[in-house]
Amino acid sequence: MSALLDTLRQIVGAPHVLTEGDLSAWEMDWRRRSHGKALAVVRPANTAEVAAVVRACAASGTSLIPQGGNTGLSVGSTPDTSGTQLVLSLQRMQTVRQLDHDNLTITVDAGCILQNVQQAADAAGLLFPLSLAAQGSCTIGGNLGTNAGGTQVVRYGNTRELCLGLEVVTPQGEIWDGLKGLRKDNTGYDLRDLFIGSEGTLGVITAATLKLFPQPAARLTAWAAVPSMAAAVRLLGLAHQQLGAGLTGFEVMGQFALSLVVRHMPQLRVPFADAADTPYCVLLENSDSESEAHARSRFEALLEMAFEDGCVSDAVVAESLAQAQGLWHIRESIPLAQAEEGLNIKHDISIAASRIPAFVEHADALLQQEIPGVRLVNFGHLGDGNLHYNVQAPVDGDAKAFLDTQEARVNHLVYEAVAQFGGSFSAEHGVGALKVDKLQKYQSPVALGMMRAIKQALDPQGIMNPGCILPRA
Amino acid sequence: MSALLDTLRQIVGAPHVLTEGDLSAWEMDWRRRSHGKALAVVRPANTAEVAAVVRACAASGTSLIPQGGNTGLSVGSTPDTSGTQLVLSLQRMQTVRQLDHDNLTITVDAGCILQNVQQAADAAGLLFPLSLAAQGSCTIGGNLGTNAGGTQVVRYGNTRELCLGLEVVTPQGEIWDGLKGLRKDNTGYDLRDLFIGSEGTLGVITAATLKLFPQPAARLTAWAAVPSMAAAVRLLGLAHQQLGAGLTGFEVMGQFALSLVVRHMPQLRVPFADAADTPYCVLLENSDSESEAHARSRFEALLEMAFEDGCVSDAVVAESLAQAQGLWHIRESIPLAQAEEGLNIKHDISIAASRIPAFVEHADALLQQEIPGVRLVNFGHLGDGNLHYNVQAPVDGDAKAFLDTQEARVNHLVYEAVAQFGGSFSAEHGVGALKVDKLQKYQSPVALGMMRAIKQALDPQGIMNPGCILPRA
């Protein structure tokens, strides 16, 4: 081991091989569910150094855990407790390599912070639309490794859809340069999409060429009270029809989720919080390539139609950017308000939009029946069929005890219901080490067989993030 | 072999195992470049029959060539001349399994003709946007196997981007049901995108769940004369900015390509055909979620801006649907006009839009220098950086002799130039058996190594379309 550490120090320089002091920023996951122990944290400066580090690990049979901002929610980027695994941190690789205005692409190192990529695009008058809560600290490499989603997927797709090419270091320490910024390229198997979402188990993503879009001339936000989840789905259909690709955000929030924001963030003004007949609210965003006036007239036409249909009972359209940001801030405050209320059991599920109303009715009733008084914090990206269907202890219940005794049971009830409705137990947060057993249970055995064969084919030594996605061989 | 044929007759019924008579519809490729000999053409009726056929082949070590409409341009769906390979035709599997209006998805058998899928969506008031010349006879399975492109990619993406889930029969004859219509699903490696574009070499796609979109309220078409390829790229940037996602088509056509339409289809009226200062024309389509009047006003704003910029010298906007169809018909007539003019050497290349002007200048000059009098039929989907950069014999030259003596040299010159400009030698037509050597030459060795490992992992017997994409093991 000390020979390996010496080699690593030669490759990246001694200051970038961390073995002493508090390494918890790299060893503990974001939600503090897992505290591992690394052999070392290695911070290469460029792709050649990454490749050399991987070759040294391959030669000594040492496992590697690629890590970006370490903001993942499924424990996919931290080491186990053995003290034998390296954390390979991409944090020092932050170069924006190229922005090609005419090709609408940007090529960046994997360690670039998402927000910095957004800002680089913005400075060129363009848009990089990936947008999610951790954007100030997560990295593009992590976004790609987990195929991150977020709030603009209804229009622009997941990270997968935003990527045109990758640079990857293989488990053998070779460099694959697949950074062509081409929108059409059918020259063999789609390796790009195989690495995207593979959570560092097949290689190390070191750079990417990403799609950019024109900045919309205006973005407007509306907040609508809807009488049911079925009405929210109907509103989604109308919004698709009326706004077309202008529909860039469609978030649903249960009234209980909003009541937690009212309780714990009293400075925020939540529209329709007192409306007794409003089980859900919807946040809509309309991006317009023409003008704010046009965006407003399209929103008004949509809402008029929705009132007539009955799928909206009340609505406000933000009058200013500050108001729009205020509405988004309410939506984004739900996880924090939930944390203030106490520990809870989180789910990141997706279901066909058409089946979400029936799913919610079924799951709500089931949980209430099995755990009387349980409280459901239901919100999420309805435009993508993605709900964060979280479960909070009954009022005055002991949240810690609730988690300890009920988490496995609640997960079982929710995931069985999701499977029954043809959904996914992990929509946008990935599998990590946290949900390996869920993948074994709910993914098709034929698919699992192919995944094992691919892992074995590309990483026969099993050194890349072992125990993530698939069980250790 | 006769035991295998008996087994196949038991599985699919004797009338669906074709061994006699003229089988050239299945044995010869679309462009009549390859005439193979099949052991039999097998036409299963459903996925279970496909799986049983594949198991019988695996047990006897017999190779299979999956085939849809057999309209591919790279010889990827026909047997070799050995008489030992089965053609597995999906033509009888034409069921539209489900259309989910609220989820904006349609699930279809792989043998469905593309045009029938478009019509099924249309009948439900929705849009399936994949659109290409062969749509009356190509199948969805073939579109997925080759990741087909076409004329709407600038807005809706390639077939890959339009697919949410697949059903696949593996080389072992197992059925993977991955047909969930989910827009977010991060549960392990992305097998879907691995099968898309794998041209039947990793398994048989038997069904797919595809994305649908709202029908636009209006579609308008414009035809613009541009003073250079650089101007065309500038117009593309303006169109992205002004029309946003309304830009659903952006085709470029060289004046020589259009002159062939004028010569061979004198009944068609080609705008600006006589303009001496118009080396290229551009066809633009604007789809609008509001109204035709709005689409027209947006087009006018764009064209006014383009005149001012100088990147457009003249333009017409179609006044009626018939006029719009007439303009598209001119564009779609180029390949036929080219065939009327005589045999030619075709290329399907892509390059970053920003580098296309320099590429075209370089390649045009190079070819003229190397083969004096050569004529360049340059047209394609500029919105995706995809050119059909075709090479026609000099006037009065013997086209057949030109092809025989010059094809390898012309391909070499064009593909070397494409590589020099960071492009792809196969944008939307795939590799097939035709371009296996090009893939070996121009794809990265690291990528090729991973592709071979994946092929070996999923199809260790090597029975799925051997010699397509990768050389036979």
PDB file of N, CA, C and O in Angstrom, chain A residues 100 103 146-147 158 160 180 183-187 189-190 201 214 240 245 290 294 350 353-354 381 384 386 423-424 426 428 439 443, chain B residues 100 103 146-147 150 158 160 180 183-187 189-190 201 214 240 245 290 294 350 353-354 381 384 386 423-424 426 428 439 443:
ATOM      1  N   ASP A 100     -18.536  26.520 -28.099  1.00  0.00           N
ATOM      2  CA  ASP A 100     -18.696  26.683 -29.551  1.00  0.00           C
ATOM      3  C   ASP A 100     -20.092  27.267 -29.800  1.00  0.00           C
ATOM      4  O   ASP A 100     -21.096  26.554 -29.770  1.00  0.00           O
ATOM      5  N   ASN A 103     -22.081  25.963 -32.862  1.00  0.00           N
ATOM      6  CA  ASN A 103     -22.474  24.558 -32.730  1.00  0.00           C
ATOM      7  C   ASN A 103     -23.359  24.330 -31.512  1.00  0.00           C
ATOM      8  O   ASN A 103     -23.837  23.224 -31.287  1.00  0.00           O
ATOM      9  N   THR A 146     -24.677  10.005 -12.584  1.00  0.00           N
ATOM     10  CA  THR A 146     -25.977   9.612 -12.021  1.00  0.00           C
ATOM     11  C   THR A 146     -27.128   9.946 -12.939  1.00  0.00           C
ATOM     12  O   THR A 146     -28.278   9.733 -12.581  1.00  0.00           O
ATOM     13  N   ASN A 147     -26.846  10.501 -14.130  1.00  0.00           N
ATOM     14  CA  ASN A 147     -27.905  10.950 -15.038  1.00  0.00           C
ATOM     15  C   ASN A 147     -28.918  11.809 -14.282  1.00  0.00           C
ATOM     16  O   ASN A 147     -30.128  11.505 -14.247  1.00  0.00           O
ATOM     17  N   ASN A 158     -33.163  14.746 -19.215  1.00  0.00           N
ATOM     18  CA  ASN A 158     -32.199  14.511 -18.149  1.00  0.00           C
ATOM     19  C   ASN A 158     -30.789  14.850 -18.639  1.00  0.00           C
ATOM     20  O   ASN A 158     -30.586  15.198 -19.799  1.00  0.00           O
ATOM     21  N   ARG A 160     -28.539  12.938 -19.461  1.00  0.00           N
ATOM     22  CA  ARG A 160     -28.269  12.097 -20.638  1.00  0.00           C
ATOM     23  C   ARG A 160     -28.600  12.818 -21.929  1.00  0.00           C
ATOM     24  O   ARG A 160     -27.805  12.810 -22.870  1.00  0.00           O
ATOM     25  N   LYS A 180     -16.479  14.455 -29.566  1.00  0.00           N
ATOM     26  CA  LYS A 180     -17.025  15.134 -30.740  1.00  0.00           C
ATOM     27  C   LYS A 180     -18.372  15.793 -30.408  1.00  0.00           C
ATOM     28  O   LYS A 180     -19.250  15.157 -29.854  1.00  0.00           O
ATOM     29  N   ARG A 183     -24.344  15.993 -33.375  1.00  0.00           N
ATOM     30  CA  ARG A 183     -25.721  15.653 -33.036  1.00  0.00           C
ATOM     31  C   ARG A 183     -26.188  14.375 -33.724  1.00  0.00           C
ATOM     32  O   ARG A 183     -27.241  13.832 -33.402  1.00  0.00           O
ATOM     33  N   LYS A 184     -25.443  13.916 -34.690  1.00  0.00           N
ATOM     34  CA  LYS A 184     -25.731  12.636 -35.338  1.00  0.00           C
ATOM     35  C   LYS A 184     -24.399  11.922 -35.511  1.00  0.00           C
ATOM     36  O   LYS A 184     -23.481  12.477 -36.112  1.00  0.00           O
ATOM     37  N   ASP A 185     -24.295  10.707 -35.010  1.00  0.00           N
ATOM     38  CA  ASP A 185     -23.045   9.956 -35.127  1.00  0.00           C
ATOM     39  C   ASP A 185     -23.343   8.500 -34.838  1.00  0.00           C
ATOM     40  O   ASP A 185     -23.415   8.087 -33.686  1.00  0.00           O
ATOM     41  N   ASN A 186     -23.569   7.727 -35.887  1.00  0.00           N
ATOM     42  CA  ASN A 186     -23.908   6.306 -35.714  1.00  0.00           C
ATOM     43  C   ASN A 186     -22.727   5.443 -36.137  1.00  0.00           C
ATOM     44  O   ASN A 186     -22.754   4.785 -37.158  1.00  0.00           O
ATOM     45  N   THR A 187     -21.691   5.460 -35.299  1.00  0.00           N
ATOM     46  CA  THR A 187     -20.487   4.696 -35.628  1.00  0.00           C
ATOM     47  C   THR A 187     -20.187   3.702 -34.511  1.00  0.00           C
ATOM     48  O   THR A 187     -19.177   3.798 -33.821  1.00  0.00           O
ATOM     49  N   TYR A 189     -21.465   0.976 -31.171  1.00  0.00           N
ATOM     50  CA  TYR A 189     -22.304   0.954 -29.974  1.00  0.00           C
ATOM     51  C   TYR A 189     -22.227   2.274 -29.212  1.00  0.00           C
ATOM     52  O   TYR A 189     -21.205   2.950 -29.195  1.00  0.00           O
ATOM     53  N   ASP A 190     -23.313   2.588 -28.550  1.00  0.00           N
ATOM     54  CA  ASP A 190     -23.457   3.862 -27.849  1.00  0.00           C
ATOM     55  C   ASP A 190     -22.780   3.792 -26.481  1.00  0.00           C
ATOM     56  O   ASP A 190     -23.429   3.598 -25.455  1.00  0.00           O
ATOM     57  N   THR A 201     -18.936   2.989 -12.070  1.00  0.00           N
ATOM     58  CA  THR A 201     -18.627   1.559 -11.942  1.00  0.00           C
ATOM     59  C   THR A 201     -18.002   0.971 -13.199  1.00  0.00           C
ATOM     60  O   THR A 201     -17.588  -0.182 -13.196  1.00  0.00           O
ATOM     61  N   PRO A 214     -30.476  28.414 -27.083  1.00  0.00           N
ATOM     62  CA  PRO A 214     -30.627  29.867 -27.007  1.00  0.00           C
ATOM     63  C   PRO A 214     -31.295  30.242 -25.692  1.00  0.00           C
ATOM     64  O   PRO A 214     -32.125  29.495 -25.173  1.00  0.00           O
ATOM     65  N   HIS A 240     -48.974  21.158 -22.224  1.00  0.00           N
ATOM     66  CA  HIS A 240     -48.202  20.651 -23.366  1.00  0.00           C
ATOM     67  C   HIS A 240     -48.803  21.174 -24.672  1.00  0.00           C
ATOM     68  O   HIS A 240     -48.091  21.631 -25.563  1.00  0.00           O
ATOM     69  N   ALA A 245     -43.158  23.438 -26.590  1.00  0.00           N
ATOM     70  CA  ALA A 245     -41.857  23.369 -25.931  1.00  0.00           C
ATOM     71  C   ALA A 245     -41.619  24.561 -25.011  1.00  0.00           C
ATOM     72  O   ALA A 245     -40.586  24.623 -24.349  1.00  0.00           O
ATOM     73  N   GLU A 290     -40.073  34.703 -27.873  1.00  0.00           N
ATOM     74  CA  GLU A 290     -40.454  35.990 -28.454  1.00  0.00           C
ATOM     75  C   GLU A 290     -40.347  37.145 -27.462  1.00  0.00           C
ATOM     76  O   GLU A 290     -39.533  38.033 -27.616  1.00  0.00           O
ATOM     77  N   HIS A 294     -45.749  38.090 -24.922  1.00  0.00           N
ATOM     78  CA  HIS A 294     -46.281  36.904 -25.576  1.00  0.00           C
ATOM     79  C   HIS A 294     -46.391  35.738 -24.600  1.00  0.00           C
ATOM     80  O   HIS A 294     -47.392  35.010 -24.583  1.00  0.00           O
ATOM     81  N   SER A 350     -40.823   7.180 -10.094  1.00  0.00           N
ATOM     82  CA  SER A 350     -41.470   7.681 -11.308  1.00  0.00           C
ATOM     83  C   SER A 350     -42.503   6.667 -11.787  1.00  0.00           C
ATOM     84  O   SER A 350     -42.338   5.461 -11.593  1.00  0.00           O
ATOM     85  N   ALA A 353     -47.376   9.346 -16.224  1.00  0.00           N
ATOM     86  CA  ALA A 353     -48.246  10.419 -15.736  1.00  0.00           C
ATOM     87  C   ALA A 353     -49.705   9.966 -15.685  1.00  0.00           C
ATOM     88  O   ALA A 353     -50.446  10.304 -14.748  1.00  0.00           O
ATOM     89  N   SER A 354     -50.104   9.178 -16.654  1.00  0.00           N
ATOM     90  CA  SER A 354     -51.493   8.727 -16.723  1.00  0.00           C
ATOM     91  C   SER A 354     -51.896   7.881 -15.514  1.00  0.00           C
ATOM     92  O   SER A 354     -53.072   7.786 -15.183  1.00  0.00           O
ATOM     93  N   HIS A 381     -41.618  16.453  -9.729  1.00  0.00           N
ATOM     94  CA  HIS A 381     -41.585  16.902 -11.118  1.00  0.00           C
ATOM     95  C   HIS A 381     -42.661  16.154 -11.903  1.00  0.00           C
ATOM     96  O   HIS A 381     -42.371  15.211 -12.630  1.00  0.00           O
ATOM     97  N   ASP A 384     -42.460  15.062 -15.512  1.00  0.00           N
ATOM     98  CA  ASP A 384     -41.660  13.880 -15.872  1.00  0.00           C
ATOM     99  C   ASP A 384     -42.181  12.619 -15.199  1.00  0.00           C
ATOM    100  O   ASP A 384     -41.509  11.586 -15.222  1.00  0.00           O
ATOM    101  N   ASN A 386     -42.300  12.155 -12.064  1.00  0.00           N
ATOM    102  CA  ASN A 386     -41.344  11.926 -10.970  1.00  0.00           C
ATOM    103  C   ASN A 386     -41.832  12.557  -9.672  1.00  0.00           C
ATOM    104  O   ASN A 386     -41.971  13.766  -9.584  1.00  0.00           O
ATOM    105  N   GLY A 423     -43.914   1.425 -12.286  1.00  0.00           N
ATOM    106  CA  GLY A 423     -43.008   2.562 -12.129  1.00  0.00           C
ATOM    107  C   GLY A 423     -41.593   2.152 -11.776  1.00  0.00           C
ATOM    108  O   GLY A 423     -41.231   0.971 -11.831  1.00  0.00           O
ATOM    109  N   SER A 424     -40.788   3.154 -11.415  1.00  0.00           N
ATOM    110  CA  SER A 424     -39.389   2.948 -11.068  1.00  0.00           C
ATOM    111  C   SER A 424     -39.132   3.403  -9.638  1.00  0.00           C
ATOM    112  O   SER A 424     -39.635   4.444  -9.214  1.00  0.00           O
ATOM    113  N   SER A 426     -36.271   4.329  -8.602  1.00  0.00           N
ATOM    114  CA  SER A 426     -35.242   5.378  -8.586  1.00  0.00           C
ATOM    115  C   SER A 426     -35.325   6.172  -9.880  1.00  0.00           C
ATOM    116  O   SER A 426     -34.862   5.737 -10.922  1.00  0.00           O
ATOM    117  N   GLU A 428     -34.390   9.689 -10.406  1.00  0.00           N
ATOM    118  CA  GLU A 428     -33.308  10.603 -10.761  1.00  0.00           C
ATOM    119  C   GLU A 428     -32.147  10.570  -9.785  1.00  0.00           C
ATOM    120  O   GLU A 428     -31.176  11.286  -9.989  1.00  0.00           O
ATOM    121  N   LEU A 439     -32.521  -2.836  -6.518  1.00  0.00           N
ATOM    122  CA  LEU A 439     -32.294  -3.142  -7.934  1.00  0.00           C
ATOM    123  C   LEU A 439     -32.397  -4.648  -8.165  1.00  0.00           C
ATOM    124  O   LEU A 439     -33.020  -5.107  -9.126  1.00  0.00           O
ATOM    125  N   GLN A 443     -35.502  -4.906 -10.604  1.00  0.00           N
ATOM    126  CA  GLN A 443     -35.083  -4.891 -12.008  1.00  0.00           C
ATOM    127  C   GLN A 443     -35.270  -6.303 -12.573  1.00  0.00           C
ATOM    128  O   GLN A 443     -35.165  -7.285 -11.844  1.00  0.00           O
TER     129      GLN A 443
ATOM    130  N   ASP B 100     -50.984   5.896 -24.949  1.00  0.00           N
ATOM    131  CA  ASP B 100     -51.317   6.499 -23.651  1.00  0.00           C
ATOM    132  C   ASP B 100     -51.296   8.017 -23.831  1.00  0.00           C
ATOM    133  O   ASP B 100     -50.239   8.650 -23.834  1.00  0.00           O
ATOM    134  N   ASN B 103     -49.852  10.160 -20.945  1.00  0.00           N
ATOM    135  CA  ASN B 103     -48.412   9.971 -20.748  1.00  0.00           C
ATOM    136  C   ASN B 103     -47.625  10.345 -21.998  1.00  0.00           C
ATOM    137  O   ASN B 103     -46.404  10.298 -22.001  1.00  0.00           O
ATOM    138  N   THR B 146     -30.927   1.172 -36.208  1.00  0.00           N
ATOM    139  CA  THR B 146     -29.937   2.029 -36.868  1.00  0.00           C
ATOM    140  C   THR B 146     -29.912   3.444 -36.289  1.00  0.00           C
ATOM    141  O   THR B 146     -29.174   4.280 -36.781  1.00  0.00           O
ATOM    142  N   ASN B 147     -30.749   3.706 -35.270  1.00  0.00           N
ATOM    143  CA  ASN B 147     -30.863   5.068 -34.723  1.00  0.00           C
ATOM    144  C   ASN B 147     -31.067   6.076 -35.853  1.00  0.00           C
ATOM    145  O   ASN B 147     -30.290   7.042 -36.018  1.00  0.00           O
ATOM    146  N   GLY B 150     -33.258  11.725 -40.028  1.00  0.00           N
ATOM    147  CA  GLY B 150     -34.340  12.317 -40.802  1.00  0.00           C
ATOM    148  C   GLY B 150     -34.406  13.819 -40.678  1.00  0.00           C
ATOM    149  O   GLY B 150     -33.420  14.479 -40.322  1.00  0.00           O
ATOM    150  N   ASN B 158     -32.809  12.263 -32.745  1.00  0.00           N
ATOM    151  CA  ASN B 158     -32.802  11.024 -33.520  1.00  0.00           C
ATOM    152  C   ASN B 158     -33.784  10.021 -32.908  1.00  0.00           C
ATOM    153  O   ASN B 158     -34.390  10.285 -31.865  1.00  0.00           O
ATOM    154  N   ARG B 160     -33.157   7.557 -31.193  1.00  0.00           N
ATOM    155  CA  ARG B 160     -32.731   7.335 -29.798  1.00  0.00           C
ATOM    156  C   ARG B 160     -33.467   8.246 -28.822  1.00  0.00           C
ATOM    157  O   ARG B 160     -33.966   7.787 -27.793  1.00  0.00           O
ATOM    158  N   LYS B 180     -41.333   0.096 -19.912  1.00  0.00           N
ATOM    159  CA  LYS B 180     -41.919   1.151 -19.076  1.00  0.00           C
ATOM    160  C   LYS B 180     -41.887   2.495 -19.798  1.00  0.00           C
ATOM    161  O   LYS B 180     -40.848   2.910 -20.297  1.00  0.00           O
ATOM    162  N   ARG B 183     -40.115   8.715 -18.116  1.00  0.00           N
ATOM    163  CA  ARG B 183     -39.189   9.732 -18.592  1.00  0.00           C
ATOM    164  C   ARG B 183     -37.975   9.879 -17.686  1.00  0.00           C
ATOM    165  O   ARG B 183     -36.987  10.525 -18.045  1.00  0.00           O
ATOM    166  N   LYS B 184     -38.052   9.305 -16.507  1.00  0.00           N
ATOM    167  CA  LYS B 184     -36.903   9.267 -15.602  1.00  0.00           C
ATOM    168  C   LYS B 184     -36.851   7.872 -15.006  1.00  0.00           C
ATOM    169  O   LYS B 184     -37.828   7.420 -14.416  1.00  0.00           O
ATOM    170  N   ASP B 185     -35.727   7.213 -15.136  1.00  0.00           N
ATOM    171  CA  ASP B 185     -35.599   5.865 -14.585  1.00  0.00           C
ATOM    172  C   ASP B 185     -34.124   5.523 -14.520  1.00  0.00           C
ATOM    173  O   ASP B 185     -33.523   5.116 -15.507  1.00  0.00           O
ATOM    174  N   ASN B 186     -33.534   5.713 -13.349  1.00  0.00           N
ATOM    175  CA  ASN B 186     -32.092   5.461 -13.186  1.00  0.00           C
ATOM    176  C   ASN B 186     -31.880   4.213 -12.358  1.00  0.00           C
ATOM    177  O   ASN B 186     -31.434   4.262 -11.220  1.00  0.00           O
ATOM    178  N   THR B 187     -32.171   3.063 -12.953  1.00  0.00           N
ATOM    179  CA  THR B 187     -32.044   1.807 -12.221  1.00  0.00           C
ATOM    180  C   THR B 187     -31.089   0.880 -12.957  1.00  0.00           C
ATOM    181  O   THR B 187     -31.477  -0.161 -13.485  1.00  0.00           O
ATOM    182  N   TYR B 189     -27.540   0.123 -15.598  1.00  0.00           N
ATOM    183  CA  TYR B 189     -26.951   0.541 -16.869  1.00  0.00           C
ATOM    184  C   TYR B 189     -28.022   0.743 -17.934  1.00  0.00           C
ATOM    185  O   TYR B 189     -29.048   0.072 -17.951  1.00  0.00           O
ATOM    186  N   ASP B 190     -27.737   1.644 -18.839  1.00  0.00           N
ATOM    187  CA  ASP B 190     -28.684   2.043 -19.876  1.00  0.00           C
ATOM    188  C   ASP B 190     -28.662   1.031 -21.029  1.00  0.00           C
ATOM    189  O   ASP B 190     -28.038   1.261 -22.061  1.00  0.00           O
ATOM    190  N   THR B 201     -26.970  -6.597 -33.749  1.00  0.00           N
ATOM    191  CA  THR B 201     -25.800  -7.426 -33.423  1.00  0.00           C
ATOM    192  C   THR B 201     -25.764  -7.851 -31.961  1.00  0.00           C
ATOM    193  O   THR B 201     -24.905  -8.641 -31.578  1.00  0.00           O
ATOM    194  N   PRO B 214     -47.510  16.968 -28.564  1.00  0.00           N
ATOM    195  CA  PRO B 214     -48.735  17.610 -29.057  1.00  0.00           C
ATOM    196  C   PRO B 214     -48.561  17.982 -30.527  1.00  0.00           C
ATOM    197  O   PRO B 214     -47.459  18.316 -30.965  1.00  0.00           O
ATOM    198  N   HIS B 240     -32.485  29.502 -34.460  1.00  0.00           N
ATOM    199  CA  HIS B 240     -32.560  28.944 -33.102  1.00  0.00           C
ATOM    200  C   HIS B 240     -33.003  30.024 -32.118  1.00  0.00           C
ATOM    201  O   HIS B 240     -33.860  29.810 -31.275  1.00  0.00           O
ATOM    202  N   ALA B 245     -37.724  26.334 -29.920  1.00  0.00           N
ATOM    203  CA  ALA B 245     -38.076  24.970 -30.302  1.00  0.00           C
ATOM    204  C   ALA B 245     -39.071  24.934 -31.454  1.00  0.00           C
ATOM    205  O   ALA B 245     -39.444  23.864 -31.917  1.00  0.00           O
ATOM    206  N   GLU B 290     -49.294  27.994 -31.237  1.00  0.00           N
ATOM    207  CA  GLU B 290     -50.382  28.971 -31.096  1.00  0.00           C
ATOM    208  C   GLU B 290     -51.264  29.020 -32.338  1.00  0.00           C
ATOM    209  O   GLU B 290     -52.434  28.655 -32.297  1.00  0.00           O
ATOM    210  N   HIS B 294     -49.415  33.494 -35.964  1.00  0.00           N
ATOM    211  CA  HIS B 294     -48.251  33.714 -35.108  1.00  0.00           C
ATOM    212  C   HIS B 294     -46.989  33.131 -35.737  1.00  0.00           C
ATOM    213  O   HIS B 294     -45.924  33.763 -35.722  1.00  0.00           O
ATOM    214  N   SER B 350     -21.252  13.870 -40.672  1.00  0.00           N
ATOM    215  CA  SER B 350     -21.636  14.963 -39.776  1.00  0.00           C
ATOM    216  C   SER B 350     -20.395  15.634 -39.232  1.00  0.00           C
ATOM    217  O   SER B 350     -19.354  14.997 -39.044  1.00  0.00           O
ATOM    218  N   ALA B 353     -21.542  22.155 -36.657  1.00  0.00           N
ATOM    219  CA  ALA B 353     -22.057  23.195 -37.560  1.00  0.00           C
ATOM    220  C   ALA B 353     -21.032  24.309 -37.757  1.00  0.00           C
ATOM    221  O   ALA B 353     -20.866  24.833 -38.865  1.00  0.00           O
ATOM    222  N   SER B 354     -20.332  24.662 -36.684  1.00  0.00           N
ATOM    223  CA  SER B 354     -19.366  25.762 -36.749  1.00  0.00           C
ATOM    224  C   SER B 354     -18.228  25.478 -37.732  1.00  0.00           C
ATOM    225  O   SER B 354     -17.597  26.407 -38.226  1.00  0.00           O
ATOM    226  N   HIS B 381     -29.117  17.833 -43.678  1.00  0.00           N
ATOM    227  CA  HIS B 381     -29.784  18.355 -42.491  1.00  0.00           C
ATOM    228  C   HIS B 381     -28.797  19.250 -41.737  1.00  0.00           C
ATOM    229  O   HIS B 381     -28.222  18.839 -40.731  1.00  0.00           O
ATOM    230  N   ASP B 384     -28.559  19.656 -37.983  1.00  0.00           N
ATOM    231  CA  ASP B 384     -27.903  18.616 -37.188  1.00  0.00           C
ATOM    232  C   ASP B 384     -26.445  18.436 -37.580  1.00  0.00           C
ATOM    233  O   ASP B 384     -25.810  17.469 -37.165  1.00  0.00           O
ATOM    234  N   ASN B 386     -25.425  17.520 -40.442  1.00  0.00           N
ATOM    235  CA  ASN B 386     -25.411  16.278 -41.237  1.00  0.00           C
ATOM    236  C   ASN B 386     -25.543  16.607 -42.725  1.00  0.00           C
ATOM    237  O   ASN B 386     -26.544  17.154 -43.156  1.00  0.00           O
ATOM    238  N   GLY B 423     -15.225  15.159 -37.576  1.00  0.00           N
ATOM    239  CA  GLY B 423     -16.584  14.715 -37.869  1.00  0.00           C
ATOM    240  C   GLY B 423     -16.754  13.207 -37.837  1.00  0.00           C
ATOM    241  O   GLY B 423     -15.865  12.469 -37.405  1.00  0.00           O
ATOM    242  N   SER B 424     -17.924  12.749 -38.307  1.00  0.00           N
ATOM    243  CA  SER B 424     -18.255  11.331 -38.330  1.00  0.00           C
ATOM    244  C   SER B 424     -18.507  10.879 -39.761  1.00  0.00           C
ATOM    245  O   SER B 424     -19.155  11.581 -40.533  1.00  0.00           O
ATOM    246  N   SER B 426     -20.350   8.374 -40.494  1.00  0.00           N
ATOM    247  CA  SER B 426     -21.703   7.827 -40.598  1.00  0.00           C
ATOM    248  C   SER B 426     -22.608   8.541 -39.617  1.00  0.00           C
ATOM    249  O   SER B 426     -22.603   8.257 -38.416  1.00  0.00           O
ATOM    250  N   GLU B 428     -26.216   9.136 -39.906  1.00  0.00           N
ATOM    251  CA  GLU B 428     -27.546   8.592 -39.622  1.00  0.00           C
ATOM    252  C   GLU B 428     -27.831   7.281 -40.335  1.00  0.00           C
ATOM    253  O   GLU B 428     -28.911   6.732 -40.175  1.00  0.00           O
ATOM    254  N   LEU B 439     -15.139   1.874 -39.838  1.00  0.00           N
ATOM    255  CA  LEU B 439     -15.212   1.948 -38.377  1.00  0.00           C
ATOM    256  C   LEU B 439     -13.866   1.561 -37.769  1.00  0.00           C
ATOM    257  O   LEU B 439     -13.378   2.220 -36.845  1.00  0.00           O
ATOM    258  N   GLN B 443     -12.770   4.913 -35.936  1.00  0.00           N
ATOM    259  CA  GLN B 443     -13.200   4.927 -34.541  1.00  0.00           C
ATOM    260  C   GLN B 443     -11.972   4.730 -33.649  1.00  0.00           C
ATOM    261  O   GLN B 443     -11.004   4.082 -34.041  1.00  0.00           O
TER     262      GLN B 443
END
